[in-house]
Structures are given as C-alpha cells and as structure tokens.
Coordinates of C-alpha atoms and ligand atoms in Angstrom, one line a residue:
M21 CA -92.1 59.4 -66.9
H22 CA -88.8 60.0 -65.3
T23 CA -89.0 63.7 -64.9
K24 CA -87.0 64.9 -61.8
V25 CA -88.1 68.2 -60.3
H26 CA -86.0 69.6 -57.5
G27 CA -84.5 66.1 -57.3
L28 CA -87.9 64.5 -56.9
S29 CA -89.5 61.9 -59.1
P30 CA -93.1 60.6 -59.0
A31 CA -91.8 57.6 -57.0
D32 CA -90.8 60.0 -54.2
L33 CA -94.4 61.2 -53.8
H34 CA -97.2 59.6 -51.8
P35 CA -100.9 60.6 -51.3
V36 CA -102.1 62.2 -48.0
P37 CA -105.5 63.1 -46.5
C38 CA -106.6 66.7 -45.9
S39 CA -104.3 68.1 -43.2
L40 CA -107.1 70.2 -41.7
C41 CA -110.0 67.8 -41.3
G42 CA -108.6 64.4 -42.3
S43 CA -111.0 63.8 -45.1
T44 CA -109.8 61.8 -48.2
Q45 CA -112.6 63.1 -50.4
A46 CA -111.1 65.7 -52.7
A47 CA -111.0 67.0 -56.3
V48 CA -108.0 68.1 -58.3
E49 CA -107.6 71.9 -58.0
H50 CA -104.4 72.4 -60.0
R51 CA -101.8 70.3 -61.8
R52 CA -98.2 71.4 -62.5
G53 CA -95.7 68.9 -63.9
I54 CA -95.5 65.9 -61.5
F55 CA -97.4 67.8 -58.8
Q56 CA -101.1 68.3 -58.1
Y57 CA -103.1 70.2 -55.6
L58 CA -106.4 68.8 -54.2
R59 CA -109.3 70.7 -52.8
C60 CA -110.9 68.9 -49.8
S61 CA -114.6 68.2 -50.5
A62 CA -115.4 68.5 -46.8
C63 CA -113.6 71.7 -45.7
R64 CA -112.4 73.3 -49.0
F65 CA -108.7 73.3 -48.0
V66 CA -106.3 73.1 -50.9
Y67 CA -103.2 70.9 -50.4
L68 CA -100.4 69.1 -52.3
S69 CA -101.1 65.4 -52.7
P70 CA -99.3 63.2 -53.5
R71 CA -96.2 64.8 -51.8
P72 CA -92.6 63.9 -50.8
T73 CA -91.8 62.7 -47.3
Q74 CA -90.8 65.4 -44.7
E75 CA -87.2 64.0 -44.6
K76 CA -86.9 64.3 -48.4
L77 CA -88.3 67.8 -48.3
I78 CA -85.8 69.0 -45.6
E79 CA -83.0 67.7 -47.8
C80 CA -84.3 69.8 -50.7
Y81 CA -84.6 72.9 -48.5
Q82 CA -80.9 73.3 -48.2
R83 CA -81.0 74.6 -51.7
Y84 CA -84.2 76.7 -51.4
L85 CA -83.2 80.0 -49.7
P86 CA -81.3 82.6 -51.7
S87 CA -77.6 82.6 -50.8
E88 CA -76.2 85.4 -53.0
E89 CA -75.6 88.6 -50.9
G90 CA -77.7 90.6 -53.4
D91 CA -80.7 88.3 -53.2
V92 CA -80.6 88.2 -49.4
D93 CA -80.6 92.0 -49.1
A94 CA -83.3 92.2 -51.7
W95 CA -85.5 90.0 -49.6
G96 CA -84.9 92.1 -46.5
R97 CA -85.9 95.3 -48.4
M98 CA -88.9 93.6 -50.0
M99 CA -90.4 92.6 -46.7
K100 CA -89.8 96.0 -45.0
V101 CA -93.4 97.2 -44.9
V102 CA -94.8 93.7 -44.1
F103 CA -92.3 93.4 -41.1
A104 CA -93.2 97.0 -40.0
R105 CA -96.9 96.1 -39.9
A106 CA -96.3 92.9 -38.1
A107 CA -94.1 94.7 -35.6
D108 CA -96.8 97.3 -35.0
A109 CA -99.3 94.4 -34.3
A110 CA -96.9 92.9 -31.8
D111 CA -96.3 96.2 -30.1
R112 CA -100.0 97.0 -29.9
H113 CA -100.8 93.5 -28.5
A114 CA -98.0 94.0 -25.9
G115 CA -99.4 97.4 -24.9
G116 CA -96.1 99.1 -25.7
R117 CA -94.1 96.9 -23.3
P118 CA -91.6 94.9 -25.5
G119 CA -91.6 91.2 -24.5
E120 CA -90.1 88.0 -25.8
L121 CA -90.5 86.9 -29.4
L122 CA -89.8 83.8 -31.4
D123 CA -89.6 84.0 -35.2
V124 CA -90.1 80.5 -36.7
G125 CA -88.4 80.1 -40.1
T126 CA -86.5 83.3 -39.4
A127 CA -84.2 82.9 -42.5
H128 CA -81.6 85.6 -42.3
G129 CA -83.2 87.1 -39.2
F130 CA -84.6 90.3 -40.8
F131 CA -87.7 90.3 -38.6
L132 CA -85.4 89.7 -35.6
D133 CA -83.5 92.9 -36.6
V134 CA -86.8 94.9 -36.6
M135 CA -88.0 93.6 -33.3
R136 CA -84.7 93.9 -31.5
E137 CA -84.6 97.5 -32.7
R138 CA -88.0 98.0 -30.9
G139 CA -86.6 96.6 -27.7
W140 CA -87.9 93.0 -27.9
R141 CA -85.8 90.0 -26.7
V142 CA -85.8 87.8 -29.8
K143 CA -85.0 84.3 -30.8
G144 CA -85.1 82.5 -34.2
L145 CA -85.7 79.0 -35.5
E146 CA -84.5 77.9 -38.9
I147 CA -83.5 74.8 -40.8
A148 CA -81.4 76.3 -43.6
K149 CA -77.8 76.3 -42.4
K150 CA -76.5 79.3 -44.5
A151 CA -79.4 81.4 -43.3
I152 CA -78.7 80.4 -39.7
A153 CA -75.1 81.5 -40.1
A154 CA -76.1 84.9 -41.5
A155 CA -78.6 85.6 -38.7
R156 CA -76.0 84.5 -36.0
A157 CA -73.4 86.8 -37.6
K158 CA -75.8 89.7 -36.7
G159 CA -75.7 88.5 -33.1
H160 CA -79.1 86.7 -33.1
E161 CA -79.8 83.6 -31.1
V162 CA -81.0 81.1 -33.7
V163 CA -81.8 77.5 -33.0
E164 CA -81.4 75.0 -35.9
G165 CA -84.4 72.8 -36.4
T166 CA -88.2 72.8 -36.5
L167 CA -90.9 73.3 -33.9
E168 CA -90.9 69.5 -33.4
T169 CA -87.3 69.6 -32.2
A170 CA -87.2 73.1 -30.7
P171 CA -85.9 73.1 -27.1
F172 CA -88.0 76.1 -25.9
A173 CA -90.1 75.7 -22.7
P174 CA -93.9 75.8 -23.1
G175 CA -95.4 79.2 -22.6
S176 CA -92.2 81.2 -22.9
F177 CA -93.0 83.8 -25.6
D178 CA -95.4 86.7 -25.8
V179 CA -95.4 86.6 -29.6
V180 CA -94.5 83.9 -32.1
S181 CA -94.2 84.9 -35.7
A182 CA -93.9 82.8 -38.9
F183 CA -93.5 84.5 -42.2
Y184 CA -94.2 82.3 -45.2
V185 CA -93.8 79.1 -43.3
V186 CA -97.3 77.7 -42.7
E187 CA -97.7 76.9 -46.4
H188 CA -94.5 74.9 -46.2
V189 CA -95.1 72.7 -43.2
Y190 CA -96.4 69.1 -43.4
D191 CA -99.2 69.5 -40.9
P192 CA -100.3 73.1 -40.5
V193 CA -102.7 72.5 -37.6
D194 CA -100.0 70.7 -35.7
F195 CA -97.6 73.5 -36.5
L196 CA -100.0 76.1 -35.2
R197 CA -100.7 74.0 -32.0
R198 CA -96.9 74.0 -31.3
I199 CA -96.8 77.8 -31.8
R200 CA -99.8 78.0 -29.4
A201 CA -98.0 75.9 -26.8
L202 CA -94.9 78.1 -26.9
L203 CA -97.0 81.2 -26.3
R204 CA -98.0 82.5 -22.9
P205 CA -101.7 82.5 -22.2
G206 CA -103.1 85.5 -24.2
G207 CA -100.0 85.5 -26.4
L208 CA -100.1 86.5 -30.1
A209 CA -99.4 84.4 -33.2
I210 CA -98.5 86.3 -36.4
V211 CA -98.7 84.2 -39.5
R212 CA -97.9 85.5 -43.0
W213 CA -99.0 83.4 -45.9
P214 CA -99.3 83.7 -49.7
H215 CA -102.9 83.9 -50.9
T216 CA -102.5 82.6 -54.4
A217 CA -105.5 80.3 -55.1
P218 CA -108.0 82.9 -56.5
L219 CA -105.2 84.5 -58.5
V220 CA -104.1 81.2 -60.0
R221 CA -107.7 80.3 -60.9
F222 CA -108.0 83.7 -62.7
L223 CA -104.7 83.3 -64.5
M224 CA -105.5 79.7 -65.5
T225 CA -108.5 81.0 -67.3
L226 CA -106.0 83.1 -69.3
R227 CA -103.9 80.0 -69.8
E228 CA -101.1 81.5 -67.8
D229 CA -99.3 79.4 -65.3
L230 CA -96.9 81.7 -63.4
G231 CA -96.0 78.9 -61.0
L232 CA -97.5 80.7 -58.0
Y233 CA -98.4 77.5 -56.3
D234 CA -94.7 76.7 -56.1
P235 CA -94.7 72.9 -55.6
P236 CA -93.2 71.0 -53.9
W237 CA -92.4 73.9 -51.4
H238 CA -96.0 75.0 -50.9
L239 CA -97.8 72.0 -49.4
S240 CA -100.9 74.1 -48.5
Q241 CA -102.7 76.9 -50.3
F242 CA -104.6 78.8 -47.7
E243 CA -107.6 81.1 -48.1
P244 CA -108.9 83.4 -45.3
A245 CA -111.6 80.8 -44.3
T246 CA -109.2 77.8 -44.2
I247 CA -106.4 79.6 -42.3
A248 CA -109.0 80.8 -39.8
G249 CA -110.2 77.2 -39.5
A250 CA -106.7 75.9 -39.0
M251 CA -106.1 78.6 -36.3
R252 CA -109.3 77.7 -34.5
R253 CA -108.5 74.0 -34.5
A254 CA -105.1 74.9 -33.0
G255 CA -106.7 76.8 -30.1
F256 CA -106.6 80.4 -31.2
G257 CA -109.3 83.0 -31.0
S258 CA -109.7 86.7 -32.0
I259 CA -108.4 85.6 -35.4
R260 CA -107.9 88.5 -37.9
T261 CA -106.6 88.4 -41.5
T262 CA -105.4 91.5 -43.2
V263 CA -103.3 92.4 -46.2
G264 CA -100.7 93.5 -43.7
G265 CA -98.5 95.6 -46.0
W266 CA -96.9 94.8 -49.3
T267 CA -93.6 93.5 -50.6
L268 CA -91.2 95.8 -52.3
P269 CA -89.5 94.2 -55.4
A270 CA -86.0 95.4 -56.2
G271 CA -86.7 97.4 -59.3
P272 CA -88.4 100.8 -59.1
V273 CA -91.2 99.9 -61.5
G274 CA -92.0 96.6 -59.8
R275 CA -91.8 98.4 -56.5
T276 CA -94.3 101.1 -57.5
I277 CA -96.7 98.4 -58.9
S278 CA -96.5 96.3 -55.7
A279 CA -96.8 99.3 -53.4
T280 CA -99.8 100.6 -55.4
G281 CA -101.4 97.1 -55.4
G282 CA -100.8 96.7 -51.7
L283 CA -102.3 100.2 -50.9
L284 CA -105.2 99.4 -53.1
A285 CA -105.7 96.0 -51.4
E286 CA -105.6 97.6 -47.9
T287 CA -108.0 100.4 -49.0
W288 CA -110.4 97.9 -50.4
E289 CA -110.2 95.8 -47.2
R290 CA -110.9 98.9 -45.1
L291 CA -113.8 100.2 -47.2
S292 CA -115.5 96.9 -48.0
G293 CA -114.6 94.9 -44.9
R294 CA -113.7 92.0 -47.2
S295 CA -110.4 90.5 -47.9
F296 CA -108.6 91.3 -51.2
P297 CA -107.9 88.2 -53.3
G298 CA -104.5 87.3 -54.8
V299 CA -102.1 89.1 -52.5
S300 CA -100.4 87.7 -49.4
K301 CA -102.1 88.0 -46.0
T302 CA -101.1 88.3 -42.4
T303 CA -103.3 86.4 -39.9
V304 CA -103.1 87.1 -36.2
G305 CA -104.6 85.0 -33.4
V306 CA -104.6 85.1 -29.7
R307 CA -103.9 81.9 -27.6
Q308 CA -107.2 80.8 -26.0
D309 CA -107.3 79.0 -22.7
A310 CA -110.6 77.5 -21.6
Ligands
ZN20 ZN1 -110.6 69.0 -45.2

C-alpha cells in the first residue's frame, strides 16, 4: 500500500496510548482509508491511532483552513449563532463586566470580532499563517503558535475559548491544562467540539461514510462523558455541555435544516435534560483551585 492521504503514508503513522487515561487496551471503533480510530477499553475515549507526528501534522495544517474569500466569509456566517451563544456565556460569567479573552485557534478572528464588539479586550492564537494575516488585518492581536509556545503570563485571562480545536490537538488533557493555567482563578473555558461518534455509528449501519471523523485532522472524537472527564482531569469544575447554537450553512435550504435541527436539539436538551447526539456541542468549565 502506497496510498498518500494529505501527504501522509502509513509509514508516517505511529501508535499512541489513550490520551485521557494512558491505557493501551482498545478496540477498533472506525476505519477510513489508512486511518483508524480506537475506543479505549478503560475510559471509552475514541482517538486516532496510529497517527502522524505533531510536526508532520502542523506541516499539513498550512493547507487546512479555507483561503478563498467566499469560504472564509461563509465560515463566519455559519458560526454566527454559536459565537453569539458563547459570547452570552462569557458575558454571564463575567457578570456583565467585559474582561480579557484569549481565543485559541482563532482562525480569521471571527469570535474576536464578536467579543471586541461587546467591549472585551481580545487576543488570538493561531498556527495557520494566512488566517493570522486576515485576523491582524482587522486590527486583532494574534500570536502565531500553539499553547506550548504561547508567551502569555499565567492567570492573565478571564475567558479562554477554543472552537473546534480540542479534537485536533495531540494531547487534549495537556491542552486543557494549559488553558486552565492561562485563566485567572474562577475563569471560564469555552470549548466547542464536534460530536460525531453516535452519528457515524448510525450512518455506518446504513453503509454511509460521510467522512465525519475527518482523519487525520480529528485526533479525538469526544462524547459528553469523555470531554467532561478530560476537563476534570485538567482541573475544571462546574462543567456543562450544551448544543450551544447551530451552524448556518451558506445555502437557504441547508440553513433552514441546520437551524431547525439546532432548535430541535436545544429543545430536546431543555425538555429531557439529556444531550442530543450527533450535533456539535459547547462545553464550559470553571477553573478550580483547591
Ligand atoms: Zn482511556
């Protein structure tokens, strides 16, 4: 087999233990081309293994984000409701007094736009150079790099947000710990993630593979229990997972379906007290100090 996917061949991939609990006992959850996801037998976490090295992945990421003007604007519009819900959560937590926010993986800085508009002092962190340039062109302060290399002082933010990042990082618990360290005591983390596992299981029974797992970009496939476990391990409390809005696809038909689905999911969540499977979720957690 010499299949190259996103410039990766099987020789670029190596096995890893569960990033949540370190166990190596796991069963295959999903296979797609040269990639496979395992489900940890100890904690039920689903993760990509074998996988490329972090250096190799960062190289691949320069081609990941949309660069066409149209695509970029579409993303900003799509995320409008999700960003508004997240901004409401930040404002509520801050008691109506805008503070300092860091958006990790800020892409083109759309959430920074929303929060700046609400009076927050905002900074972004991003690895894709084109996206950094776009965010800076709007006057945002964006640092190039990851949480490992970020120059921010510990305890310097009231809110740290990360939209669709935690499923991409190598070690999600370490990622969340670094977010916690950047928060002031009592500060709020807002983490948005795709909840695809139950949906993929359902679609696989129909022999449909819509590529929702998105390897190699998605290293982790969270579910409400495993994201909560990761947040607890990282030192967060008052953890809450909600649908947190819905994305708005560009076309009017897709938009109606998505908005209806999102509304339905939120209503279900409110009435049943249970999380709705198959749609993205926003998880918030408060920095705990012993
Ligand atoms: Zn595990």
